[in-house]
GROMACS .gro file of C-alpha atoms in nm:
model
  346
    1ILE     CA    1   6.822   9.002  -5.119
    2ALA     CA    2   7.127   9.004  -4.943
    3ALA     CA    3   7.021   9.200  -4.679
    4PHE     CA    4   6.672   8.941  -4.610
    5LEU     CA    5   6.840   8.572  -4.694
    6PRO     CA    6   6.945   8.445  -4.369
    7ARG     CA    7   7.202   8.178  -4.301
    8ILE     CA    8   7.359   7.975  -4.067
    9ALA     CA    9   7.512   8.173  -3.802
   10ASN     CA   10   7.773   8.154  -3.488
   11PHE     CA   11   7.601   8.205  -3.173
   12GLU     CA   12   7.726   8.202  -2.764
   13GLY     CA   13   7.505   8.261  -2.462
   14ASN     CA   14   7.550   8.171  -2.043
   15VAL     CA   15   7.222   8.055  -1.866
   16ILE     CA   16   7.227   7.963  -1.545
   17VAL     CA   17   6.935   7.612  -1.551
   18THR     CA   18   6.671   7.433  -1.283
   19GLN     CA   19   6.840   7.099  -1.550
   20PHE     CA   20   6.859   7.066  -1.825
   21SER     CA   21   6.911   6.767  -2.051
   22PHE     CA   22   7.151   6.634  -2.319
   23THR     CA   23   7.351   6.337  -2.537
   24TYR     CA   24   7.722   6.372  -2.586
   25ARG     CA   25   7.842   6.404  -2.956
   26GLY     CA   26   8.149   6.333  -2.902
   27THR     CA   27   8.371   5.992  -2.990
   28SER     CA   28   8.633   6.017  -2.757
   29PRO     CA   29   8.581   5.703  -2.548
   30ASN     CA   30   8.541   5.794  -2.152
   31GLN     CA   31   8.521   6.142  -2.185
   32LEU     CA   32   8.547   6.276  -1.835
   33PHE     CA   33   8.188   6.399  -1.662
   34LEU     CA   34   8.189   6.405  -1.297
   35HIS     CA   35   8.523   6.467  -1.071
   36SER     CA   36   8.646   6.467  -0.766
   37ILE     CA   37   8.367   6.537  -0.574
   38ARG     CA   38   8.408   6.495  -0.174
   39PRO     CA   39   8.349   6.474   0.062
   40LEU     CA   40   7.995   6.327  -0.033
   41GLN     CA   41   7.695   6.347   0.218
   42ARG     CA   42   7.495   6.050   0.049
   43LEU     CA   43   7.517   5.885  -0.303
   44GLU     CA   44   7.188   5.691  -0.437
   45LEU     CA   45   7.217   5.517  -0.735
   46GLN     CA   46   6.908   5.334  -0.850
   47GLY     CA   47   6.907   5.078  -1.168
   48ILE     CA   48   7.058   4.767  -1.287
   49GLN     CA   49   7.401   4.688  -1.114
   50PRO     CA   50   7.444   4.259  -1.218
   51ASN     CA   51   7.773   4.219  -1.049
   52LEU     CA   52   7.844   4.430  -0.731
   53THR     CA   53   8.085   4.302  -0.493
   54LEU     CA   54   8.218   4.516  -0.211
   55TYR     CA   55   8.469   4.378  -0.020
   56GLY     CA   56   8.501   4.496   0.410
   57GLN     CA   57   8.292   4.381   0.764
   58PHE     CA   58   7.988   4.371   0.721
   59THR     CA   59   7.735   4.389   1.048
   60SER     CA   60   7.338   4.363   1.014
   61PRO     CA   61   7.084   4.351   1.302
   62SER     CA   62   6.834   4.134   0.998
   63ILE     CA   63   7.188   3.913   0.959
   64PRO     CA   64   7.345   3.811   1.249
   65THR     CA   65   7.598   3.554   1.039
   66LEU     CA   66   7.642   3.851   0.798
   67SER     CA   67   7.997   3.875   0.967
   68GLN     CA   68   8.088   3.604   0.813
   69PHE     CA   69   8.108   3.712   0.487
   70THR     CA   70   8.337   3.874   0.279
   71PRO     CA   71   8.319   3.998   0.054
   72LEU     CA   72   7.941   4.025  -0.027
   73GLU     CA   73   7.782   3.987  -0.338
   74ILE     CA   74   7.510   4.207  -0.425
   75VAL     CA   75   7.306   4.206  -0.757
   76LEU     CA   76   7.057   4.473  -0.852
   77ASP     CA   77   6.858   4.375  -1.131
   78ARG     CA   78   6.568   4.593  -1.151
   79PRO     CA   79   6.524   4.938  -1.326
   80GLU     CA   80   6.341   4.984  -0.896
   81SER     CA   81   6.642   4.856  -0.749
   82LYS     CA   82   6.848   5.117  -0.484
   83LEU     CA   83   7.194   5.080  -0.306
   84ILE     CA   84   7.227   5.463  -0.098
   85LEU     CA   85   7.604   5.505   0.108
   86GLU     CA   86   7.611   5.707   0.359
   87PRO     CA   87   7.860   5.795   0.649
   88ILE     CA   88   7.759   5.737   0.962
   89PRO     CA   89   7.780   6.009   1.224
   90PRO     CA   90   8.000   6.071   1.403
   91ASN     CA   91   8.306   5.966   1.203
   92PRO     CA   92   8.345   6.256   0.903
   93SER     CA   93   8.237   6.121   0.514
   94GLN     CA   94   8.523   5.999   0.330
   95LEU     CA   95   8.332   5.887   0.055
   96GLU     CA   96   8.423   6.086  -0.292
   97LEU     CA   97   8.300   6.053  -0.625
   98THR     CA   98   8.626   6.016  -0.815
   99GLU     CA   99   8.537   6.054  -1.188
  100LEU     CA  100   8.222   5.978  -1.404
  101ARG     CA  101   8.298   5.912  -1.790
  102LEU     CA  102   8.095   5.857  -2.086
  103GLN     CA  103   8.034   5.674  -2.376
  104PRO     CA  104   7.933   5.820  -2.778
  105GLU     CA  105   7.570   5.854  -2.751
  106THR     CA  106   7.515   5.891  -2.387
  107THR     CA  107   7.196   6.057  -2.296
  108ILE     CA  108   7.183   6.277  -2.007
  109SER     CA  109   6.863   6.402  -1.863
  110GLN     CA  110   6.726   6.553  -1.599
  111LEU     CA  111   7.015   6.715  -1.461
  112PHE     CA  112   6.915   6.899  -1.197
  113TYR     CA  113   7.091   7.119  -0.898
  114GLN     CA  114   6.880   7.160  -0.553
  115SER     CA  115   7.022   7.422  -0.345
  116PHE     CA  116   6.762   7.300  -0.044
  117GLY     CA  117   6.909   6.987   0.066
  118ASN     CA  118   7.229   7.080  -0.184
  119LEU     CA  119   7.163   6.731  -0.373
  120MET     CA  120   7.266   6.707  -0.698
  121GLY     CA  121   7.088   6.452  -0.972
  122LEU     CA  122   7.103   6.281  -1.312
  123ASN     CA  123   6.958   6.006  -1.551
  124LEU     CA  124   7.181   5.813  -1.757
  125VAL     CA  125   7.108   5.629  -2.041
  126HIS     CA  126   7.299   5.441  -2.232
  127LYS     CA  127   7.270   5.080  -2.449
  128SER     CA  128   7.582   4.924  -2.487
  129SER     CA  129   7.737   4.622  -2.231
  130GLU     CA  130   7.983   4.600  -2.480
  131THR     CA  131   8.127   5.018  -2.403
  132PRO     CA  132   7.970   5.084  -1.995
  133ASN     CA  133   7.996   5.425  -1.891
  134ILE     CA  134   8.227   5.398  -1.588
  135LEU     CA  135   8.185   5.558  -1.177
  136LEU     CA  136   8.506   5.524  -1.019
  137LEU     CA  137   8.392   5.635  -0.620
  138SER     CA  138   8.648   5.615  -0.294
  139LEU     CA  139   8.449   5.469  -0.021
  140GLY     CA  140   8.775   5.544   0.251
  141THR     CA  141   8.783   5.380   0.572
  142ASN     CA  142   8.502   5.502   0.767
  143PRO     CA  143   8.186   5.303   0.883
  144ILE     CA  144   7.981   5.301   0.601
  145LYS     CA  145   7.547   5.259   0.604
  146ILE     CA  146   7.440   5.051   0.319
  147THR     CA  147   7.105   5.052   0.229
  148LEU     CA  148   6.963   4.840  -0.054
  149GLU     CA  149   6.609   4.761  -0.209
  150ASN     CA  150   6.462   4.557  -0.498
  151TYR     CA  151   6.807   4.318  -0.425
  152ARG     CA  152   6.959   3.979  -0.391
  153LEU     CA  153   7.216   3.809  -0.197
  154PRO     CA  154   7.329   3.523  -0.361
  155THR     CA  155   7.654   3.469  -0.144
  156LEU     CA  156   7.425   3.433   0.142
  157SER     CA  157   7.259   3.091   0.192
  158PRO     CA  158   6.810   3.077   0.152
  159LYS     CA  159   6.772   3.001   0.568
  160ASN     CA  160   7.011   3.306   0.621
  161ARG     CA  161   6.866   3.583   0.334
  162PRO     CA  162   6.609   3.825   0.513
  163SER     CA  163   6.308   3.936   0.348
  164GLU     CA  164   6.474   4.069   0.018
  165SER     CA  165   6.076   4.270  -0.025
  166TYR     CA  166   6.228   4.509   0.234
  167PRO     CA  167   6.461   4.771   0.243
  168LEU     CA  168   6.781   4.637   0.443
  169GLU     CA  169   7.003   4.838   0.617
  170LEU     CA  170   7.433   4.724   0.621
  171THR     CA  171   7.731   4.901   0.844
  172PHE     CA  172   7.998   4.839   0.595
  173VAL     CA  173   8.342   4.905   0.694
  174PRO     CA  174   8.510   4.894   0.310
  175ILE     CA  175   8.871   4.634   0.284
  176ASN     CA  176   8.924   4.754  -0.075
  177THR     CA  177   8.826   5.129  -0.063
  178GLU     CA  178   8.781   5.152  -0.444
  179LEU     CA  179   8.479   5.089  -0.631
  180ARG     CA  180   8.452   5.052  -0.990
  181LEU     CA  181   8.037   5.028  -1.089
  182ALA     CA  182   7.948   5.039  -1.532
  183LEU     CA  183   7.699   5.188  -1.596
  184ASN     CA  184   7.410   5.005  -1.878
  185ASP     CA  185   7.101   5.086  -1.955
  186SER     CA  186   6.875   5.357  -1.800
  187VAL     CA  187   7.029   5.473  -1.389
  188ASP     CA  188   6.952   5.757  -1.184
  189LEU     CA  189   7.303   5.918  -0.995
  190THR     CA  190   7.151   6.153  -0.699
  191LEU     CA  191   7.442   6.306  -0.469
  192GLY     CA  192   7.421   6.477  -0.159
  193LEU     CA  193   7.719   6.727  -0.188
  194PRO     CA  194   7.949   6.925   0.041
  195ASN     CA  195   7.891   7.297   0.165
  196LEU     CA  196   7.901   7.452  -0.106
  197THR     CA  197   8.245   7.731  -0.154
  198PRO     CA  198   8.426   7.947  -0.414
  199THR     CA  199   8.675   7.776  -0.477
  200PRO     CA  200   8.897   7.578  -0.765
  201ASP     CA  201   8.859   7.264  -0.615
  202GLN     CA  202   8.496   7.296  -0.688
  203GLU     CA  203   8.542   7.275  -1.058
  204TRP     CA  204   8.370   6.943  -1.078
  205LEU     CA  205   8.178   6.923  -1.408
  206GLY     CA  206   8.399   6.857  -1.658
  207GLY     CA  207   8.321   7.120  -2.049
  208ASN     CA  208   8.465   7.178  -2.319
  209LEU     CA  209   8.144   6.894  -2.398
  210PRO     CA  210   8.072   6.825  -2.728
  211VAL     CA  211   7.701   6.789  -2.813
  212LYS     CA  212   7.364   6.774  -2.912
  213GLN     CA  213   7.016   6.750  -2.854
  214VAL     CA  214   7.033   6.964  -2.582
  215ASN     CA  215   6.722   7.073  -2.345
  216PHE     CA  216   6.640   7.371  -2.071
  217THR     CA  217   6.345   7.174  -1.989
  218GLN     CA  218   6.189   7.003  -1.760
  219GLN     CA  219   5.813   6.804  -1.701
  220ARG     CA  220   5.563   6.999  -1.458
  221ARG     CA  221   5.305   6.769  -1.278
  222THR     CA  222   4.995   6.976  -1.114
  223GLY     CA  223   4.645   6.772  -1.009
  224GLU     CA  224   4.524   6.453  -0.894
  225LEU     CA  225   4.555   6.411  -1.233
  226ARG     CA  226   4.965   6.431  -1.290
  227ASP     CA  227   4.881   6.611  -1.575
  228GLU     CA  228   5.224   6.665  -1.688
  229PHE     CA  229   5.313   6.960  -1.942
  230GLU     CA  230   5.713   7.124  -2.019
  231ILE     CA  231   5.806   7.423  -1.908
  232SER     CA  232   6.180   7.597  -1.956
  233SER     CA  233   6.461   7.558  -1.691
  234ILE     CA  234   6.637   7.895  -1.770
  235GLN     CA  235   6.651   8.060  -1.457
  236ALA     CA  236   6.832   8.413  -1.616
  237GLY     CA  237   7.089   8.453  -1.841
  238GLN     CA  238   7.211   8.623  -2.251
  239VAL     CA  239   7.239   8.461  -2.579
  240ARG     CA  240   7.487   8.626  -2.828
  241MET     CA  241   7.441   8.614  -3.234
  242GLY     CA  242   7.703   8.837  -3.405
  243ASP     CA  243   7.598   9.215  -3.240
  244GLU     CA  244   7.297   9.155  -3.122
  245LEU     CA  245   7.270   8.987  -2.721
  246ILE     CA  246   6.969   8.966  -2.556
  247ASP     CA  247   6.855   8.852  -2.191
  248LEU     CA  248   6.650   8.596  -2.132
  249GLN     CA  249   6.371   8.577  -1.872
  250GLN     CA  250   6.233   8.328  -1.587
  251ASN     CA  251   6.065   8.097  -1.766
  252GLN     CA  252   6.192   8.183  -2.093
  253PHE     CA  253   6.234   7.936  -2.387
  254PHE     CA  254   6.526   7.951  -2.594
  255SER     CA  255   6.545   7.794  -2.943
  256ALA     CA  256   6.749   7.718  -3.205
  257VAL     CA  257   6.636   7.703  -3.521
  258GLY     CA  258   6.824   7.481  -3.827
  259GLU     CA  259   7.067   7.230  -3.793
  260PRO     CA  260   7.244   7.192  -3.551
  261GLY     CA  261   7.221   7.403  -3.265
  262ILE     CA  262   7.315   7.362  -2.971
  263SER     CA  263   7.730   7.171  -3.030
  264SER     CA  264   7.920   7.252  -2.708
  265PHE     CA  265   7.950   7.334  -2.379
  266PRO     CA  266   8.214   7.512  -2.275
  267ARG     CA  267   8.168   7.490  -1.911
  268LEU     CA  268   7.898   7.369  -1.676
  269GLN     CA  269   7.908   7.482  -1.284
  270LEU     CA  270   7.749   7.490  -1.035
  271HIS     CA  271   7.530   7.805  -0.906
  272PRO     CA  272   7.423   7.792  -0.523
  273GLU     CA  273   7.387   8.160  -0.517
  274GLU     CA  274   6.978   8.292  -0.697
  275PRO     CA  275   6.886   8.184  -0.891
  276ALA     CA  276   7.017   7.864  -0.781
  277GLY     CA  277   7.131   7.635  -1.056
  278ILE     CA  278   7.381   7.460  -1.313
  279GLU     CA  279   7.491   7.757  -1.529
  280VAL     CA  280   7.552   7.668  -1.853
  281ARG     CA  281   7.764   7.804  -2.115
  282PHE     CA  282   7.646   7.756  -2.498
  283SER     CA  283   7.800   7.752  -2.882
  284GLY     CA  284   7.627   7.667  -3.187
  285LYS     CA  285   7.529   7.699  -3.491
  286ALA     CA  286   7.129   7.801  -3.593
  287ARG     CA  287   6.977   8.017  -3.887
  288LYS     CA  288   6.755   8.191  -3.592
  289ILE     CA  289   6.761   8.209  -3.208
  290GLU     CA  290   6.414   8.222  -3.056
  291ILE     CA  291   6.304   8.271  -2.682
  292GLY     CA  292   5.970   8.375  -2.579
  293ILE     CA  293   5.746   8.248  -2.215
  294ASP     CA  294   5.586   7.990  -2.510
  295ARG     CA  295   5.781   7.853  -2.728
  296ASN     CA  296   5.531   7.871  -3.030
  297LEU     CA  297   5.542   8.160  -2.996
  298PRO     CA  298   5.913   8.335  -2.923
  299VAL     CA  299   5.834   8.728  -2.876
  300LYS     CA  300   6.175   8.809  -3.019
  301SER     CA  301   6.434   8.628  -3.263
  302ILE     CA  302   6.833   8.724  -3.380
  303TRP     CA  303   6.912   8.616  -3.735
  304MET     CA  304   7.219   8.701  -3.947
  305SER     CA  305   7.184   8.774  -4.347
  306TRP     CA  306   7.387   8.679  -4.594
  307LEU     CA  307   7.534   9.070  -4.593
  308ASN     CA  308   7.594   9.064  -4.224
  309ARG     CA  309   7.927   8.772  -4.330
  310TYR     CA  310   8.086   9.119  -4.475
  311LEU     CA  311   7.905   9.489  -4.338
  312PRO     CA  312   7.847   9.611  -3.974
  313GLN     CA  313   7.436   9.609  -3.913
  314ASP     CA  314   7.434   9.958  -3.895
  315LEU     CA  315   7.626   9.996  -4.226
  316ILE     CA  316   7.359   9.811  -4.377
  317ALA     CA  317   7.075  10.001  -4.197
  318GLY     CA  318   7.254  10.289  -4.381
  319LEU     CA  319   7.269  10.171  -4.681
  320MET     CA  320   6.922  10.001  -4.710
  321GLY     CA  321   6.823  10.388  -4.609
  322PHE     CA  322   7.096  10.527  -4.914
  323ILE     CA  323   6.875  10.278  -5.171
  324GLY     CA  324   6.568  10.315  -5.082
  325ALA     CA  325   6.600  10.685  -5.095
  326ALA     CA  326   6.762  10.646  -5.453
  327ILE     CA  327   6.477  10.368  -5.569
  328GLY     CA  328   6.258  10.665  -5.402
  329SER     CA  329   6.367  10.922  -5.614
  330LEU     CA  330   6.393  10.685  -5.897
  331LEU     CA  331   6.030  10.618  -5.901
  332TYR     CA  332   5.996  10.988  -5.893
  333TRP     CA  333   6.186  11.035  -6.224
  334PHE     CA  334   6.048  10.789  -6.393
  335ALA     CA  335   5.668  10.914  -6.329
  336ASP     CA  336   5.741  11.217  -6.419
  337SER     CA  337   5.915  11.219  -6.687
  338SER     CA  338   5.637  10.942  -6.820
  339PHE     CA  339   5.353  11.225  -6.789
  340ARG     CA  340   5.663  11.487  -6.996
  341ASP     CA  341   5.615  11.216  -7.239
  342SER     CA  342   5.268  11.175  -7.243
  343ASP     CA  343   5.192  11.581  -7.234
  344PRO     CA  344   4.999  11.720  -7.569
  345THR     CA  345   5.049  12.023  -7.472
  346PRO     CA  346   5.360  12.178  -7.688
   0.00000   0.00000   0.00000
């Protein structure tokens, strides 16, 4: 019974994924998640940002009087609102994502890295306005192109305001180079990354992250009807439980059966080489781990018995063989004794 009864056991793995999601389960506020990404070639923020004030010099063909106004207050009050920051050639980019810090119970979904275009993006959801997630940016002193969509400019008089139903482009020379954004509700963030090289300076994603509700999947759409279906975002990897190791192939699902499942990301890192994606090292506890092209029809599984806690697997196999042979001998002896006892021949 001890050899066949599964138990909760530790497991660990390392996978390369194109996209994944998780929830930060830690209790410490302001957990560092992204830091020191520079120089950015583009930063796009979509979501509600009700109190955004920029200090500097502004010009725009759509607003001839804009240069008279500093600071400029911008209200992004709709889920479709966008703020896009880009350097203006030939000046080099000085944009930097200084840090993004998470509050407990923040969900990061659709976290992806795309080697084509060198883009990284995510959707961030947090429902508390009292303790928002904090995004710090360094703007530098070079001119920046700003594009706004679904916005309001309450600083300007009505006669000076452009039509807010069309995107607005501004040229902005920062005076205050630090920008702090409080991210509430749901926000999409897309980053145009610098060229990736294998240097220590590009450890942009924080590690030792306590997590829950991890999902290595993404949605695909097919046809004009845009039917959505779920596929695995795993490109390659390995997972280990006890002495057993399984290689993961492209688009195979990984499932941890039994709580808590994946509970920690010791390390996250971009992986620009083929297969391109995000390298995720994870660990956790489960009763069983399963792998297969179909989530509901796994082709391989690993589980640990209660006996594995005390004995290695090869010794358990030997013991099972010995016990099987012993039981077979006992059954033969019992059957033979019963036959002799029932034989009437003197």
